[in-house]
Amino acid sequence: MASVPPECIETDRLVLRRESMDDAAVVADAIARNRARLLPWMRWVTDQATEVTTQVARIAEAGEQWASGQTFDFGIFNPSDGSFMGKIGMHRRIGPRGIELGYWLDADAEGRGVMTEATAALTTVALKLDDIDRVEIHCDEANLRSQAVPKRLGFVLDRVENRPIAAASETGRHMVWVYQPDCR
C-alpha cells in the first residue's frame, strides 16, 4: 500500500505522468484547440485557461495539492512521440475512503479507448492507496462520452443527484458512478 501514487504510470499504449512546468504550453494549446467541445461541460474552460501563464500557475498549485495528498493530476501522453492527449486526476473531495477521478481528452485522441485505458490504470493505482477502497466518477447525465467510460469499466451507477447547473450543457442531474471491488 502507498500514501501517494507513483509519478509515472505506463500502460500498453499510454504514459500517465505528473505534469511539469515544461507541459504548461502544450496543455494551454490543447485547451485552446478543444475549447468549444470542453466548455459545455467544464466551467473552468475560459480564455484565461488557454494562457501558458495560467497553466504554469495551475501546475504549481497542482504540485502543492500533490504534496498535501489532496489531488493527484496526470497528463496523458503518447509514449511513441510524447504528444499530449489529455488529463486525468484523482481528487480527495468525496469523503473518507473514496477518491474521485476527473478527466478530459484532446479531440485527436477520442474514439480510440485512450480514456478508458487511462481510467482503468488510475483506478487500479487508486485502490492501492492506503486509505482508498472506492473510486468514483461524476458526470452530468447529458454527458454521454463521460459516462461511457465508467460503464465500460464496470463502475456501477450509484445515484443521480440534483445539483446546480455549472456549465452550458449540464442538466443539473449529476451521475455518481462507483467502483468498489468488495461490493461488486
mmCIF file of C-alpha atoms in Angstrom:
data_model
loop_
_atom_site.group_PDB
_atom_site.id
_atom_site.type_symbol
_atom_site.label_atom_id
_atom_site.label_comp_id
_atom_site.label_asym_id
_atom_site.label_seq_id
_atom_site.Cartn_x
_atom_site.Cartn_y
_atom_site.Cartn_z
ATOM 1 C CA MET A 1 0.000 0.000 0.000
ATOM 2 C CA ALA A 2 1.070 3.598 -0.581
ATOM 3 C CA SER A 3 0.073 7.045 0.602
ATOM 4 C CA VAL A 4 0.646 8.679 -2.811
ATOM 5 C CA PRO A 5 0.548 7.278 -6.331
ATOM 6 C CA PRO A 6 3.639 6.899 -8.488
ATOM 7 C CA GLU A 7 4.505 9.991 -10.522
ATOM 8 C CA CYS A 8 4.528 7.991 -13.751
ATOM 9 C CA ILE A 9 2.239 5.144 -14.800
ATOM 10 C CA GLU A 10 2.741 3.252 -18.055
ATOM 11 C CA THR A 11 0.072 1.205 -19.810
ATOM 12 C CA ASP A 12 0.204 -0.687 -23.089
ATOM 13 C CA ARG A 13 -0.372 2.495 -25.105
ATOM 14 C CA LEU A 14 -0.062 5.438 -22.718
ATOM 15 C CA VAL A 15 2.116 7.247 -20.246
ATOM 16 C CA LEU A 16 0.295 8.973 -17.395
ATOM 17 C CA ARG A 17 2.700 11.269 -15.646
ATOM 18 C CA ARG A 18 2.699 14.066 -13.166
ATOM 19 C CA GLU A 19 2.848 17.327 -15.081
ATOM 20 C CA SER A 20 5.927 19.520 -15.045
ATOM 21 C CA MET A 21 6.264 23.203 -15.862
ATOM 22 C CA ASP A 22 7.504 22.114 -19.293
ATOM 23 C CA ASP A 23 3.961 20.896 -20.010
ATOM 24 C CA ALA A 24 2.280 24.289 -19.486
ATOM 25 C CA ALA A 25 2.417 25.380 -23.130
ATOM 26 C CA VAL A 26 1.148 22.088 -24.551
ATOM 27 C CA VAL A 27 -1.746 21.967 -22.060
ATOM 28 C CA ALA A 28 -2.692 25.593 -22.784
ATOM 29 C CA ASP A 29 -2.627 24.839 -26.510
ATOM 30 C CA ALA A 30 -4.777 21.723 -26.091
ATOM 31 C CA ILE A 31 -7.350 23.665 -24.071
ATOM 32 C CA ALA A 32 -7.429 26.351 -26.782
ATOM 33 C CA ARG A 33 -7.905 23.742 -29.542
ATOM 34 C CA ASN A 34 -10.594 21.908 -27.577
ATOM 35 C CA ARG A 35 -12.322 24.896 -26.003
ATOM 36 C CA ALA A 36 -15.567 24.621 -27.982
ATOM 37 C CA ARG A 37 -16.065 20.950 -27.082
ATOM 38 C CA LEU A 38 -14.960 21.215 -23.421
ATOM 39 C CA LEU A 39 -16.766 24.431 -22.490
ATOM 40 C CA PRO A 40 -20.287 22.920 -22.459
ATOM 41 C CA TRP A 41 -19.179 20.537 -19.663
ATOM 42 C CA MET A 42 -16.362 22.279 -17.786
ATOM 43 C CA ARG A 43 -16.761 25.738 -16.344
ATOM 44 C CA TRP A 44 -13.012 26.208 -15.920
ATOM 45 C CA VAL A 45 -12.570 26.374 -19.716
ATOM 46 C CA THR A 46 -12.036 30.106 -20.201
ATOM 47 C CA ASP A 47 -9.849 32.353 -22.331
ATOM 48 C CA GLN A 48 -7.540 32.596 -19.338
ATOM 49 C CA ALA A 49 -7.176 28.778 -19.201
ATOM 50 C CA THR A 50 -5.626 28.889 -22.687
ATOM 51 C CA GLU A 51 -2.756 31.084 -21.467
ATOM 52 C CA VAL A 52 0.589 29.493 -20.648
ATOM 53 C CA THR A 53 0.948 31.642 -17.510
ATOM 54 C CA THR A 54 -2.358 30.285 -16.209
ATOM 55 C CA GLN A 55 -1.187 26.726 -16.774
ATOM 56 C CA VAL A 56 2.149 27.451 -15.063
ATOM 57 C CA ALA A 57 0.209 28.677 -12.009
ATOM 58 C CA ARG A 58 -2.164 25.667 -12.167
ATOM 59 C CA ILE A 59 0.734 23.211 -12.367
ATOM 60 C CA ALA A 60 2.400 24.914 -9.381
ATOM 61 C CA GLU A 61 -0.853 24.654 -7.424
ATOM 62 C CA ALA A 62 -1.202 21.012 -8.501
ATOM 63 C CA GLY A 63 2.265 20.410 -7.038
ATOM 64 C CA GLU A 64 1.116 21.816 -3.695
ATOM 65 C CA GLN A 65 -2.045 19.689 -3.812
ATOM 66 C CA TRP A 66 0.039 16.604 -4.631
ATOM 67 C CA ALA A 67 2.302 17.302 -1.658
ATOM 68 C CA SER A 68 -0.741 17.667 0.616
ATOM 69 C CA GLY A 69 -2.230 14.428 -0.724
ATOM 70 C CA GLN A 70 -5.457 16.108 -1.872
ATOM 71 C CA THR A 71 -5.189 15.929 -5.657
ATOM 72 C CA PHE A 72 -3.003 13.914 -7.999
ATOM 73 C CA ASP A 73 -3.037 15.337 -11.545
ATOM 74 C CA PHE A 74 -1.601 13.478 -14.507
ATOM 75 C CA GLY A 75 -1.066 14.359 -18.129
ATOM 76 C CA ILE A 76 -1.825 11.604 -20.619
ATOM 77 C CA PHE A 77 0.916 11.219 -23.216
ATOM 78 C CA ASN A 78 1.614 9.062 -26.249
ATOM 79 C CA PRO A 79 4.798 7.089 -25.430
ATOM 80 C CA SER A 80 5.914 6.866 -29.065
ATOM 81 C CA ASP A 81 6.059 10.586 -29.809
ATOM 82 C CA GLY A 82 5.458 12.234 -26.420
ATOM 83 C CA SER A 83 2.364 14.073 -27.637
ATOM 84 C CA PHE A 84 -0.153 15.320 -25.081
ATOM 85 C CA MET A 85 -3.506 13.515 -25.269
ATOM 86 C CA GLY A 86 -5.436 14.806 -22.247
ATOM 87 C CA LYS A 87 -5.601 14.957 -18.473
ATOM 88 C CA ILE A 88 -6.809 12.739 -15.682
ATOM 89 C CA GLY A 89 -6.671 13.279 -11.960
ATOM 90 C CA MET A 90 -7.582 11.813 -8.597
ATOM 91 C CA HIS A 91 -9.333 14.137 -6.144
ATOM 92 C CA ARG A 92 -9.945 13.536 -2.433
ATOM 93 C CA ARG A 93 -13.186 15.504 -2.276
ATOM 94 C CA ILE A 94 -15.830 12.828 -1.801
ATOM 95 C CA GLY A 95 -15.316 11.849 1.819
ATOM 96 C CA PRO A 96 -13.467 9.133 3.702
ATOM 97 C CA ARG A 97 -12.118 6.056 1.899
ATOM 98 C CA GLY A 98 -13.005 7.424 -1.548
ATOM 99 C CA ILE A 99 -11.340 9.242 -4.396
ATOM 100 C CA GLU A 100 -12.930 10.851 -7.442
ATOM 101 C CA LEU A 101 -11.478 10.642 -10.944
ATOM 102 C CA GLY A 102 -11.891 13.517 -13.371
ATOM 103 C CA TYR A 103 -10.707 13.680 -16.966
ATOM 104 C CA TRP A 104 -10.755 15.324 -20.364
ATOM 105 C CA LEU A 105 -9.341 14.289 -23.702
ATOM 106 C CA ASP A 106 -7.967 16.066 -26.755
ATOM 107 C CA ALA A 107 -10.272 15.606 -29.749
ATOM 108 C CA ASP A 108 -7.464 13.927 -31.716
ATOM 109 C CA ALA A 109 -7.294 11.155 -29.090
ATOM 110 C CA GLU A 110 -11.038 10.444 -28.928
ATOM 111 C CA GLY A 111 -12.598 7.220 -30.128
ATOM 112 C CA ARG A 112 -9.546 5.018 -29.538
ATOM 113 C CA GLY A 113 -10.105 3.850 -25.959
ATOM 114 C CA VAL A 114 -7.494 6.226 -24.567
ATOM 115 C CA MET A 115 -9.613 7.498 -21.689
ATOM 116 C CA THR A 116 -10.881 4.031 -20.860
ATOM 117 C CA GLU A 117 -7.297 2.742 -20.661
ATOM 118 C CA ALA A 118 -6.126 5.737 -18.613
ATOM 119 C CA THR A 119 -9.091 5.454 -16.227
ATOM 120 C CA ALA A 120 -8.577 1.712 -15.768
ATOM 121 C CA ALA A 121 -4.924 2.297 -14.895
ATOM 122 C CA LEU A 122 -5.675 5.107 -12.460
ATOM 123 C CA THR A 123 -8.482 3.119 -10.820
ATOM 124 C CA THR A 124 -6.022 0.292 -10.134
ATOM 125 C CA VAL A 125 -3.470 2.728 -8.716
ATOM 126 C CA ALA A 126 -6.109 4.499 -6.586
ATOM 127 C CA LEU A 127 -7.198 1.255 -4.973
ATOM 128 C CA LYS A 128 -3.591 0.620 -3.898
ATOM 129 C CA LEU A 129 -3.549 3.808 -1.818
ATOM 130 C CA ASP A 130 -3.630 3.195 1.940
ATOM 131 C CA ASP A 131 -6.969 4.780 2.693
ATOM 132 C CA ILE A 132 -8.961 4.205 -0.507
ATOM 133 C CA ASP A 133 -11.489 1.438 -1.077
ATOM 134 C CA ARG A 134 -13.778 3.090 -3.623
ATOM 135 C CA VAL A 135 -13.299 5.148 -6.765
ATOM 136 C CA GLU A 136 -15.996 7.448 -8.134
ATOM 137 C CA ILE A 137 -16.584 9.184 -11.450
ATOM 138 C CA HIS A 138 -19.057 12.067 -11.503
ATOM 139 C CA CYS A 139 -20.618 13.496 -14.651
ATOM 140 C CA ASP A 140 -23.753 15.192 -15.839
ATOM 141 C CA GLU A 141 -26.484 12.885 -17.117
ATOM 142 C CA ALA A 142 -26.298 14.506 -20.572
ATOM 143 C CA ASN A 143 -22.540 13.941 -20.953
ATOM 144 C CA LEU A 144 -22.719 10.642 -22.813
ATOM 145 C CA ARG A 145 -18.993 10.441 -23.585
ATOM 146 C CA SER A 146 -18.021 10.868 -19.928
ATOM 147 C CA GLN A 147 -20.492 8.292 -18.686
ATOM 148 C CA ALA A 148 -19.393 5.751 -21.307
ATOM 149 C CA VAL A 149 -16.026 5.340 -19.556
ATOM 150 C CA PRO A 150 -17.294 4.096 -16.171
ATOM 151 C CA LYS A 151 -19.876 1.904 -17.935
ATOM 152 C CA ARG A 152 -17.106 0.177 -19.926
ATOM 153 C CA LEU A 153 -15.019 -0.398 -16.806
ATOM 154 C CA GLY A 154 -17.685 -1.966 -14.616
ATOM 155 C CA PHE A 155 -18.429 1.035 -12.406
ATOM 156 C CA VAL A 156 -21.968 0.948 -11.012
ATOM 157 C CA LEU A 157 -24.341 3.900 -11.203
ATOM 158 C CA ASP A 158 -24.821 4.548 -7.501
ATOM 159 C CA ARG A 159 -27.114 7.540 -7.682
ATOM 160 C CA VAL A 160 -28.219 10.605 -9.611
ATOM 161 C CA GLU A 161 -28.172 13.850 -7.652
ATOM 162 C CA ASN A 162 -29.761 17.187 -8.455
ATOM 163 C CA ARG A 163 -27.090 19.881 -8.497
ATOM 164 C CA PRO A 164 -26.940 23.469 -9.682
ATOM 165 C CA ILE A 165 -26.065 23.755 -13.355
ATOM 166 C CA ALA A 166 -22.435 24.836 -13.625
ATOM 167 C CA ALA A 167 -21.810 24.623 -17.384
ATOM 168 C CA ALA A 168 -23.887 25.304 -20.502
ATOM 169 C CA SER A 169 -24.841 21.742 -21.474
ATOM 170 C CA GLU A 170 -25.473 20.393 -17.999
ATOM 171 C CA THR A 171 -28.940 19.280 -16.976
ATOM 172 C CA GLY A 172 -28.373 19.533 -13.227
ATOM 173 C CA ARG A 173 -28.751 15.731 -12.977
ATOM 174 C CA HIS A 174 -25.373 14.566 -11.724
ATOM 175 C CA MET A 175 -24.483 10.870 -12.074
ATOM 176 C CA VAL A 176 -22.229 9.236 -9.479
ATOM 177 C CA TRP A 177 -20.525 6.075 -10.739
ATOM 178 C CA VAL A 178 -18.749 3.886 -8.152
ATOM 179 C CA TYR A 179 -16.120 1.174 -8.429
ATOM 180 C CA GLN A 180 -15.770 -0.666 -5.150
ATOM 181 C CA PRO A 181 -14.306 -4.149 -5.612
ATOM 182 C CA ASP A 182 -15.592 -5.576 -2.332
ATOM 183 C CA CYS A 183 -19.180 -4.590 -3.108
ATOM 184 C CA ARG A 184 -19.494 -5.889 -6.673
#
